[in-house]
Coordinates of C-alpha atoms in Angstrom, one line a residue:
Chain A
X19 CA 88.2 164.1 202.1
X20 CA 90.0 164.7 198.9
X21 CA 87.4 167.1 197.6
X22 CA 87.8 169.2 200.7
X23 CA 91.5 170.0 199.9
X24 CA 91.3 173.4 198.3
X25 CA 92.8 173.7 194.8
X26 CA 95.7 176.0 195.7
X27 CA 96.7 173.6 198.5
X28 CA 96.7 170.6 196.2
X29 CA 98.8 172.5 193.8
X30 CA 101.3 173.3 196.5
X31 CA 101.5 169.6 197.5
X32 CA 102.1 168.5 193.9
X33 CA 104.8 171.1 193.4
X34 CA 106.5 170.3 196.7
X35 CA 106.6 166.6 195.8
X36 CA 108.0 167.4 192.3
X37 CA 110.7 169.4 193.9
X38 CA 111.8 166.6 196.2
X39 CA 111.3 163.9 193.5
X40 CA 115.0 163.6 192.3
X41 CA 116.5 162.9 195.7
X42 CA 113.7 160.4 196.5
X43 CA 114.3 158.7 193.2
X44 CA 118.1 158.7 193.9
X45 CA 117.4 157.2 197.3
X46 CA 115.3 154.4 195.8
X47 CA 117.7 153.6 193.0
X48 CA 121.1 154.1 194.5
X49 CA 120.5 153.4 198.2
X50 CA 117.4 151.3 199.0
X51 CA 117.6 148.9 196.0
X52 CA 121.3 148.2 196.4
X53 CA 120.8 147.7 200.1
X54 CA 118.2 145.1 199.6
X55 CA 120.1 143.5 196.7
X56 CA 123.2 143.4 198.8
X57 CA 121.3 141.7 201.6
X58 CA 120.1 139.0 199.2
X59 CA 123.6 138.6 197.7
X60 CA 125.1 138.0 201.1
X61 CA 123.3 134.6 201.1
X62 CA 124.6 133.7 197.7
X63 CA 127.7 132.7 195.9
X64 CA 128.3 134.6 192.7
X65 CA 131.3 135.5 190.5
X66 CA 129.3 137.6 188.0
X67 CA 130.1 135.1 185.2
X68 CA 128.4 131.9 186.2
X69 CA 124.8 131.8 187.6
X70 CA 124.4 132.8 191.2
X71 CA 123.8 130.0 193.8
X72 CA 121.9 130.3 197.0
X73 CA 124.2 129.1 199.7
X74 CA 122.3 130.0 202.9
X75 CA 124.6 131.2 205.7
X76 CA 127.7 129.7 204.2
X77 CA 129.3 133.1 203.6
X78 CA 128.9 134.1 207.2
X79 CA 130.2 130.8 208.4
X80 CA 133.2 131.2 206.2
X81 CA 133.7 134.8 207.4
X82 CA 133.7 134.0 211.1
X83 CA 136.3 131.3 210.5
X84 CA 138.5 133.4 208.2
X85 CA 141.7 134.7 209.7
X86 CA 141.9 137.6 207.3
X87 CA 138.5 138.9 208.3
X88 CA 139.5 139.0 212.0
X89 CA 142.8 140.6 211.1
X90 CA 141.2 143.3 209.1
X91 CA 138.6 143.9 211.8
X92 CA 141.4 144.1 214.4
X93 CA 143.4 146.5 212.3
X94 CA 140.4 148.8 211.8
X95 CA 139.6 148.9 215.5
X96 CA 143.3 149.6 216.2
X97 CA 143.2 152.6 213.9
X98 CA 140.4 154.0 216.1
X99 CA 143.2 155.0 218.5
X100 CA 143.8 157.9 216.2
X101 CA 140.4 159.4 217.1
X102 CA 141.0 160.5 220.7
X103 CA 144.6 161.5 220.0
X104 CA 143.4 163.7 217.1
X105 CA 140.7 165.2 219.3
X106 CA 143.2 166.2 221.9
X107 CA 145.6 167.8 219.5
X108 CA 143.0 169.6 217.5
X109 CA 141.3 171.0 220.6
X110 CA 144.7 172.2 222.0
X111 CA 145.5 173.8 218.6
X112 CA 142.0 175.5 218.6
X113 CA 142.5 176.9 222.1
X114 CA 145.9 178.3 221.1
X115 CA 144.4 179.9 218.1
X116 CA 141.4 181.3 219.8
X117 CA 142.9 184.6 220.5
X118 CA 143.3 187.8 218.6
X119 CA 146.9 187.6 217.5
X120 CA 148.4 189.0 214.3
X121 CA 148.6 186.5 211.5
X122 CA 146.5 183.8 213.3
X123 CA 144.5 183.2 210.1
X124 CA 147.7 182.2 208.3
X125 CA 148.2 179.4 210.8
X126 CA 144.6 178.3 210.3
X127 CA 145.3 178.0 206.5
X128 CA 148.6 176.2 207.0
X129 CA 147.0 173.6 209.3
X130 CA 144.1 173.1 207.0
X131 CA 146.2 172.4 203.8
X132 CA 146.7 168.7 204.6
X133 CA 143.0 168.3 205.1
X134 CA 142.1 169.3 201.6
X135 CA 145.1 167.4 200.0
X136 CA 144.0 164.4 198.0
X137 CA 144.6 161.2 200.0
X138 CA 146.4 159.5 197.1
X139 CA 149.0 162.2 196.8
X140 CA 149.3 162.3 200.6
X141 CA 149.8 158.5 200.8
X142 CA 152.5 158.7 198.1
X143 CA 154.4 161.4 199.9
X144 CA 154.2 159.6 203.2
X145 CA 155.5 156.5 201.5
X146 CA 158.6 158.5 200.7
X147 CA 158.8 160.2 204.2
X148 CA 158.5 156.8 205.9
X149 CA 161.0 155.0 203.7
X150 CA 163.1 152.7 205.8
X151 CA 166.6 153.5 204.4
X152 CA 166.3 157.0 202.9
X153 CA 163.1 158.5 204.4
X154 CA 163.5 161.9 206.0
X155 CA 161.7 160.7 209.2
X156 CA 164.2 157.9 209.9
X157 CA 167.0 160.4 209.0
X158 CA 165.6 162.7 211.8
X159 CA 165.4 159.9 214.3
X160 CA 169.0 159.0 213.5
X161 CA 170.2 162.5 213.9
X162 CA 168.3 163.3 217.1
X163 CA 168.3 160.0 219.0
X164 CA 171.1 158.2 217.3
X165 CA 169.1 155.1 216.7
X166 CA 167.8 153.4 213.6
X167 CA 164.1 154.2 213.0
X168 CA 161.6 151.5 212.5
X169 CA 160.8 149.9 209.1
X170 CA 157.5 151.8 209.2
X171 CA 155.6 150.3 206.3
X172 CA 157.6 147.0 206.1
X173 CA 157.2 145.9 209.7
X174 CA 153.8 144.5 210.7
X175 CA 154.1 146.2 214.1
X176 CA 154.6 149.7 212.6
X177 CA 152.2 149.8 209.7
X178 CA 149.2 150.8 211.8
X179 CA 151.0 153.4 213.8
X180 CA 152.2 154.8 210.4
X181 CA 148.6 155.1 209.3
X182 CA 147.6 156.8 212.6
X183 CA 150.5 159.4 212.3
X184 CA 149.5 160.0 208.7
X185 CA 145.8 160.4 209.6
X186 CA 146.7 162.8 212.4
X187 CA 148.7 165.0 210.0
X188 CA 145.9 165.0 207.5
X189 CA 143.0 165.4 210.0
X190 CA 143.8 167.6 213.0
X191 CA 143.3 170.8 210.9
X192 CA 139.7 169.9 210.1
X193 CA 138.7 169.2 213.6
X194 CA 140.6 172.2 214.8
X195 CA 138.3 174.4 212.7
X196 CA 135.3 172.8 214.3
X197 CA 136.7 173.3 217.8
X198 CA 137.5 176.9 216.9
X199 CA 133.9 177.5 216.0
X200 CA 132.8 175.8 219.2
X201 CA 135.1 178.0 221.3
X202 CA 133.9 181.2 219.7
X203 CA 130.4 180.2 220.7
X204 CA 131.3 180.2 224.4
X205 CA 130.3 183.6 225.9
X206 CA 133.3 185.4 227.5
X207 CA 131.2 186.4 230.4
X208 CA 131.4 182.8 231.7
X209 CA 135.2 183.1 232.0
X210 CA 134.9 186.6 233.5
X211 CA 132.5 185.3 236.2
X212 CA 134.8 182.4 236.9
X213 CA 137.8 184.7 237.3
X214 CA 135.9 186.8 239.7
X215 CA 135.3 183.7 241.7
X216 CA 139.0 183.0 241.6
X217 CA 138.9 179.9 239.4
X218 CA 142.3 178.9 238.1
X219 CA 142.9 178.5 234.3
X220 CA 142.8 174.8 234.7
X221 CA 139.5 174.9 236.5
X222 CA 138.1 177.2 233.8
X223 CA 139.2 174.8 231.2
X224 CA 137.8 171.8 233.1
X225 CA 134.4 173.3 234.1
X226 CA 133.7 175.7 231.2
X227 CA 135.6 175.0 228.1
X228 CA 135.5 171.2 228.1
X229 CA 131.8 170.7 228.9
X230 CA 130.6 173.5 226.5
X231 CA 132.6 171.9 223.7
X232 CA 130.9 168.5 224.3
X233 CA 128.6 168.8 221.2
X234 CA 131.8 169.2 219.1
X235 CA 133.5 166.3 220.9
X236 CA 130.4 164.2 220.1
X237 CA 130.4 165.2 216.4
X238 CA 134.2 164.6 216.1
X239 CA 133.9 161.1 217.8
X240 CA 130.9 160.0 215.7
X241 CA 132.4 161.1 212.4
X242 CA 135.9 159.9 213.4
X243 CA 134.6 156.4 214.1
X244 CA 132.5 156.2 210.9
X245 CA 135.5 157.6 208.9
X246 CA 138.0 155.2 210.4
X247 CA 135.7 152.2 209.7
X248 CA 135.6 153.2 206.1
X249 CA 139.3 154.0 205.5
X250 CA 140.6 152.4 202.3
X251 CA 142.7 154.6 200.0
X252 CA 145.8 154.9 202.1
X253 CA 145.8 151.1 202.6
X254 CA 145.5 150.6 198.9
X255 CA 148.6 152.7 198.3
X256 CA 150.8 151.9 201.3
X257 CA 149.9 148.3 202.1
X258 CA 149.8 146.4 198.8
X259 CA 147.9 143.1 199.3
X260 CA 147.3 144.1 202.9
X261 CA 150.9 144.8 203.9
X262 CA 153.2 142.6 205.9
X263 CA 151.2 139.7 207.4
X264 CA 148.0 141.5 206.4
X265 CA 148.7 144.0 209.2
X266 CA 147.6 147.0 207.1
X267 CA 144.3 145.8 205.7
X268 CA 141.1 147.4 206.9
X269 CA 137.6 145.9 206.5
X270 CA 136.8 148.0 203.4
X271 CA 140.1 146.9 201.9
X272 CA 139.2 143.3 202.6
X273 CA 135.8 143.8 201.0
X274 CA 137.4 145.5 198.0
X275 CA 139.8 142.6 197.5
X276 CA 137.1 139.9 197.8
X277 CA 134.8 141.8 195.4
X278 CA 137.0 143.3 192.7
X279 CA 140.1 141.0 192.8
X280 CA 138.5 137.6 193.4
X281 CA 134.9 138.5 192.3
X282 CA 133.3 136.9 195.3
X283 CA 130.4 139.2 195.1
X284 CA 128.2 137.3 197.5
X285 CA 130.8 136.9 200.1
X286 CA 132.0 140.5 199.8
X287 CA 128.3 141.6 200.3
X288 CA 128.1 139.6 203.4
X289 CA 131.2 141.2 204.9
X290 CA 129.9 144.7 203.8
X291 CA 126.7 144.0 205.7
X292 CA 128.6 143.0 208.8
X293 CA 130.5 146.3 208.5
X294 CA 127.3 148.3 208.0
X295 CA 125.7 146.7 211.1
X296 CA 128.9 147.3 213.1
X297 CA 128.9 151.0 212.2
X298 CA 125.1 151.3 212.9
X299 CA 125.4 149.7 216.3
X300 CA 128.5 151.8 217.2
X301 CA 126.8 155.0 216.1
X302 CA 123.5 154.2 217.9
X303 CA 125.5 153.3 221.1
X304 CA 127.3 156.7 220.9
X305 CA 124.0 158.6 220.5
X306 CA 122.6 156.6 223.5
X307 CA 125.5 157.4 225.9
X308 CA 125.7 161.0 224.5
X309 CA 122.7 161.9 226.7
X310 CA 124.8 161.4 229.7
X311 CA 127.8 163.5 228.7
X312 CA 126.9 165.9 225.9
X313 CA 125.9 169.3 227.2
X314 CA 122.7 170.6 225.5
X315 CA 121.6 174.2 225.9
Chain B
X18 CA 149.7 191.5 233.7
X19 CA 150.6 192.9 230.2
X20 CA 154.1 191.3 230.5
X21 CA 152.5 187.9 231.3
X22 CA 150.1 188.2 228.4
X23 CA 153.0 189.0 226.1
X24 CA 154.9 186.0 227.3
X25 CA 151.9 183.7 226.7
X26 CA 151.5 185.1 223.2
X27 CA 155.1 184.4 222.5
X28 CA 154.8 180.8 223.6
X29 CA 151.6 180.4 221.5
X30 CA 153.5 181.7 218.5
X31 CA 156.4 179.4 219.0
X32 CA 154.1 176.3 219.4
X33 CA 152.1 177.3 216.3
X34 CA 155.2 177.9 214.3
X35 CA 156.6 174.5 215.3
X36 CA 153.3 172.9 214.3
X37 CA 153.4 174.7 211.0
X38 CA 156.8 173.0 210.3
X39 CA 155.2 169.7 210.9
X40 CA 152.3 170.5 208.6
X41 CA 154.3 172.0 205.8
X42 CA 157.5 170.0 206.1
X43 CA 156.2 166.9 204.3
X44 CA 154.9 169.1 201.5
X45 CA 158.1 171.0 201.2
X46 CA 160.1 167.8 201.2
X47 CA 157.9 166.4 198.4
X48 CA 158.4 169.5 196.4
X49 CA 162.1 169.4 197.0
X50 CA 162.4 165.8 196.0
X51 CA 160.4 166.3 192.9
X52 CA 162.9 168.9 191.7
X53 CA 165.9 166.7 192.2
X54 CA 167.6 164.4 189.8
X55 CA 167.5 160.7 190.5
X56 CA 171.2 160.8 191.4
X57 CA 170.8 163.3 194.3
X58 CA 167.6 161.8 195.9
X59 CA 169.5 159.6 198.3
X60 CA 172.1 162.2 199.3
X61 CA 173.1 162.1 203.0
X62 CA 172.6 164.5 204.7
X63 CA 169.4 165.3 202.9
X64 CA 169.3 168.5 200.9
X65 CA 166.2 170.6 201.4
X66 CA 167.1 173.0 198.5
X67 CA 167.8 170.9 195.5
X68 CA 171.0 171.7 193.6
X69 CA 170.7 171.6 190.6
X70 CA 167.0 172.1 190.2
X71 CA 165.5 170.0 187.5
X72 CA 162.0 170.0 185.9
X73 CA 162.7 166.7 184.2
X74 CA 160.6 164.6 186.6
X75 CA 157.5 166.6 185.8
X76 CA 158.2 166.2 182.1
X77 CA 158.8 162.5 182.7
X78 CA 155.5 161.7 184.4
X79 CA 153.6 164.0 182.1
X80 CA 154.9 162.1 179.1
X81 CA 154.6 158.7 180.5
X82 CA 151.0 158.9 182.0
X83 CA 148.0 160.4 180.3
X84 CA 147.6 163.0 183.0
X85 CA 145.9 165.6 180.8
X86 CA 143.1 163.0 180.3
X87 CA 143.1 162.5 184.0
X88 CA 142.5 166.1 184.7
X89 CA 139.8 166.3 182.0
X90 CA 138.0 163.3 183.3
X91 CA 138.0 164.6 186.9
X92 CA 136.8 168.0 185.7
X93 CA 134.0 166.4 183.7
X94 CA 132.8 164.5 186.8
X95 CA 133.1 167.5 189.1
X96 CA 131.3 170.0 186.8
X97 CA 128.5 167.7 185.8
X98 CA 127.8 166.5 189.3
X99 CA 128.0 169.9 190.9
X100 CA 126.0 171.8 188.2
X101 CA 123.0 169.4 188.3
X102 CA 123.4 168.1 191.8
X103 CA 123.5 171.4 193.5
X104 CA 120.5 172.7 191.6
X105 CA 118.5 169.6 192.4
X106 CA 119.5 169.7 196.1
X107 CA 118.5 173.4 196.3
X108 CA 115.1 172.5 194.9
X109 CA 114.5 169.8 197.4
X110 CA 115.8 171.9 200.2
X111 CA 113.4 174.7 199.2
X112 CA 110.5 172.3 199.3
X113 CA 111.5 170.9 202.7
X114 CA 112.0 174.3 204.3
X115 CA 109.2 176.3 202.8
X116 CA 106.2 174.0 202.1
X117 CA 104.1 171.6 203.9
X118 CA 103.2 168.2 202.5
X119 CA 102.3 164.8 203.8
X120 CA 105.0 162.7 205.4
X121 CA 107.5 165.6 205.1
X122 CA 109.4 164.8 208.3
X123 CA 109.4 161.0 207.6
X124 CA 110.8 161.5 204.0
X125 CA 113.5 163.9 205.3
X126 CA 114.5 161.4 208.0
X127 CA 114.6 158.5 205.5
X128 CA 117.0 160.6 203.3
X129 CA 119.1 161.5 206.3
X130 CA 119.3 157.8 207.2
X131 CA 121.2 157.1 204.0
X132 CA 124.1 158.9 205.5
X133 CA 124.5 155.9 207.8
X134 CA 124.9 153.5 204.9
X135 CA 128.5 152.9 204.2
X136 CA 129.5 153.1 200.5
X137 CA 131.0 149.6 200.6
X138 CA 127.5 148.1 201.3
X139 CA 125.9 149.7 198.2
X140 CA 129.1 149.6 196.1
X141 CA 128.7 146.0 195.0
X142 CA 125.1 146.0 193.8
X143 CA 125.7 149.4 192.2
X144 CA 128.7 147.9 190.3
X145 CA 126.6 144.9 189.2
X146 CA 123.8 147.3 188.0
X147 CA 126.1 149.6 186.1
X148 CA 127.9 146.7 184.5
X149 CA 124.6 145.3 183.3
X150 CA 124.0 148.7 181.6
X151 CA 127.5 148.5 180.1
X152 CA 128.7 151.6 182.0
X153 CA 131.8 150.1 183.4
X154 CA 134.9 151.9 182.2
X155 CA 132.9 155.1 181.6
X156 CA 132.4 158.1 183.8
X157 CA 128.7 157.6 184.0
X158 CA 128.6 155.6 187.3
X159 CA 130.4 158.5 188.9
X160 CA 128.2 161.2 187.4
X161 CA 124.7 159.9 187.4
X162 CA 124.2 159.1 191.1
X163 CA 125.5 162.5 192.0
X164 CA 123.0 164.2 189.9
X165 CA 120.1 163.2 192.2
X166 CA 121.2 165.6 194.9
X167 CA 123.3 164.8 198.0
X168 CA 121.5 164.7 201.4
X169 CA 124.2 166.5 203.2
X170 CA 123.9 169.4 200.7
X171 CA 120.1 169.3 201.0
X172 CA 120.4 169.5 204.8
X173 CA 122.8 172.4 204.6
X174 CA 120.6 174.3 202.1
X175 CA 117.5 173.7 204.2
X176 CA 119.1 175.1 207.3
X177 CA 120.3 178.1 205.3
X178 CA 116.9 178.7 203.7
X179 CA 115.0 178.5 206.9
X180 CA 117.0 181.4 208.3
X181 CA 117.4 183.5 205.2
X182 CA 114.3 183.4 203.0
X183 CA 111.4 185.2 204.6
X184 CA 108.0 183.6 203.9
X185 CA 106.5 187.0 203.1
X186 CA 108.9 187.2 200.1
X187 CA 107.6 183.9 198.7
X188 CA 104.0 185.1 199.3
X189 CA 104.6 188.4 197.6
X190 CA 106.0 186.6 194.6
X191 CA 103.0 184.3 194.6
X192 CA 100.6 187.3 194.6
X193 CA 102.5 188.8 191.7
X194 CA 101.6 185.7 189.7
X195 CA 105.0 183.9 190.0
X196 CA 104.7 180.2 189.6
X197 CA 106.4 177.7 192.0
X198 CA 109.4 177.1 189.8
X199 CA 109.9 180.7 189.0
X200 CA 109.7 181.7 192.6
X201 CA 112.3 179.2 193.3
X202 CA 114.7 180.2 190.5
X203 CA 114.3 184.0 190.7
X204 CA 113.6 184.5 194.5
X205 CA 115.1 181.6 196.5
X206 CA 118.1 180.7 194.4
X207 CA 119.8 184.2 194.3
X208 CA 119.4 184.4 198.1
X209 CA 121.2 181.2 198.9
X210 CA 124.2 182.0 196.6
X211 CA 126.7 182.0 199.5
X212 CA 125.5 178.6 200.6
X213 CA 125.8 177.3 197.0
X214 CA 129.3 178.6 196.8
X215 CA 130.2 176.9 200.1
X216 CA 128.8 173.5 199.0
X217 CA 130.4 173.9 195.5
X218 CA 133.8 174.3 197.2
X219 CA 133.3 171.4 199.5
X220 CA 131.8 169.2 196.7
X221 CA 134.7 170.0 194.4
X222 CA 137.1 168.7 197.1
X223 CA 135.1 165.6 197.8
X224 CA 134.6 164.6 194.2
X225 CA 138.1 165.5 193.0
X226 CA 139.7 163.5 195.8
X227 CA 137.3 160.6 195.5
X228 CA 139.2 157.3 194.9
X229 CA 137.3 154.1 195.6
X230 CA 134.5 154.7 193.2
X231 CA 136.7 155.7 190.3
X232 CA 139.1 152.9 191.1
X233 CA 136.4 150.1 190.7
X234 CA 134.9 151.5 187.5
X235 CA 137.7 153.0 185.4
X236 CA 140.2 150.6 183.7
X237 CA 141.4 152.3 180.5
X238 CA 144.1 154.8 181.4
X239 CA 142.7 157.5 179.1
X240 CA 139.3 157.2 180.9
X241 CA 140.6 157.4 184.5
X242 CA 140.4 160.3 186.9
X243 CA 143.5 162.0 188.0
X244 CA 143.5 160.2 191.4
X245 CA 143.4 156.7 189.8
X246 CA 146.1 157.6 187.4
X247 CA 148.4 158.9 190.1
X248 CA 147.7 155.8 192.3
X249 CA 148.7 153.5 189.4
X250 CA 151.9 155.5 188.8
X251 CA 154.2 153.0 190.5
X252 CA 152.7 149.9 189.0
X253 CA 152.2 151.2 185.4
X254 CA 154.4 154.1 184.5
X255 CA 157.5 154.6 186.6
X256 CA 159.7 152.3 188.7
X257 CA 158.9 151.9 192.4
X258 CA 162.1 153.6 193.6
X259 CA 161.9 156.6 191.3
X260 CA 160.9 158.9 194.1
X261 CA 161.6 162.2 192.2
X262 CA 159.0 161.3 189.5
X263 CA 156.6 159.9 192.1
X264 CA 156.8 163.1 194.1
X265 CA 156.3 165.2 190.9
X266 CA 153.1 163.2 190.3
X267 CA 152.0 163.9 193.9
X268 CA 152.6 167.6 193.4
X269 CA 150.6 167.5 190.1
X270 CA 147.7 165.9 192.0
X271 CA 147.9 168.3 194.9
X272 CA 148.2 171.5 192.9
X273 CA 144.7 172.1 191.6
X274 CA 143.2 171.4 195.0
X275 CA 145.5 173.7 196.8
X276 CA 144.9 176.5 194.2
X277 CA 141.1 176.1 194.5
X278 CA 141.5 176.1 198.3
X279 CA 143.4 179.4 198.3
X280 CA 140.7 181.1 196.3
X281 CA 137.7 179.6 198.1
X282 CA 139.2 179.3 201.5
X283 CA 136.5 181.2 203.3
X284 CA 133.8 178.9 202.0
X285 CA 135.7 175.7 203.0
X286 CA 136.2 176.7 206.5
X287 CA 132.8 178.4 207.0
X288 CA 130.8 175.6 205.6
X289 CA 132.8 173.0 207.5
X290 CA 132.1 174.8 210.7
X291 CA 128.4 175.3 210.0
X292 CA 127.8 171.6 209.0
X293 CA 129.9 170.6 212.0
X294 CA 127.9 172.5 214.6
X295 CA 124.4 171.9 213.2
X296 CA 125.1 168.3 212.2

């Protein structure tokens, strides 16, 4: 068989493979090998100083009995509330902006600035805005409603809402741009036809805009869930040691603490694997049900 | 009809302006705080325009923390990852989009699959590996993996090449005696310049703002990236309640990104929209 491959064709194959060699090597070294190692580690106990010990399923038994694990899991799931809220706001913003008005691109820039801002700087500035005694937000609440605002980052009930508010501020601009691109892809003839048929604005929105934006909804939900499940930096800044009663810790924060504060490398790998499987199942599930509601043309 | 349209436009403007205040307010308040003296920070009612304006907080954080090192370290990571990583990604994308070879689809799907692996899963073995090499507390663990090309970038370039590089052009170069590598570097690369610019802008933002990786590897202050330095401000350099200095540090961290954004705005928004729809 090999002899029948013409020389020029063989040359093409060799060159093609050379061109894709770096990412394949990167995949093997920095993804596949760590993935397998991590799986092995999750059945071991290792602090990086003394020899590793095989402990079977002990890590997993410990995890499913550990209150901190459940708390961080619950916190992470709670933060998912931000995804649908963010979708609604960014879609509304995109609809408002999807018209030829003077200066509309300035608004687009303004709403996008928080998206590009480094999360560390953003977290520090929100720490100041949300300050219990002197924060400008509680100052506003006092002036407008005449009541004392919550102790945002110091009260276990308010830490997660604080993160959601902060996430919305930093995220709606990005999704808004996606929705804008989606809106611009809807032919105006659809709306004209609907108007001729006497459809109200609400009906046009419900039966044209909403379904035709479904690929964007899908993308935003999938990325939003993956992103939320991996959030870490804002917790590191705003919820030192997990915040009051561990109410601000996410799974990644928990993994970080176990791995790089206590050097429980085996246990942290086990938790990381559970997180990886959770993300995988959730994403797979979303792709499955997407066939029922995402409009494909 | 015209009247109604004008009214709607007016309402849209009002809503968007109100939203702009919410978006810019926190940044304006940060800037304002950073220009106040410690004495006036807790003034009630809050003063949006500081009086007097002072630059001392900026001097303060600049003197206390090795921020210049931070900027340089971040810049080293960004430049080395982007210059090699983008080139490598373009090469791979060229091969995936223009040539046929065994297991092409399978390899591409396997690479795409890595997008599903959370960083926290590979982070621990990578850390162990890099510490075996003695690379902890150097920039290498942040630079080397990025040099092998990022799959999102490859995907983006592939989409772009499929639509923008005619096969005839490649054939013509071949007939003229151009080798594979030269065809890539002299024919393909110049055509995808806009795509490279878009990915460079996006990549800059991602790498510059990255935190978890730099946090676990970099310990010596002079070797840390700007984000890690700013994050350790409160614990290492200034007191917790020194909000003016803290806000000055935030502004220092924000500024380069905002400046790059203003210059490369088009690329940010376009590439985000493209990856969004096609992804």
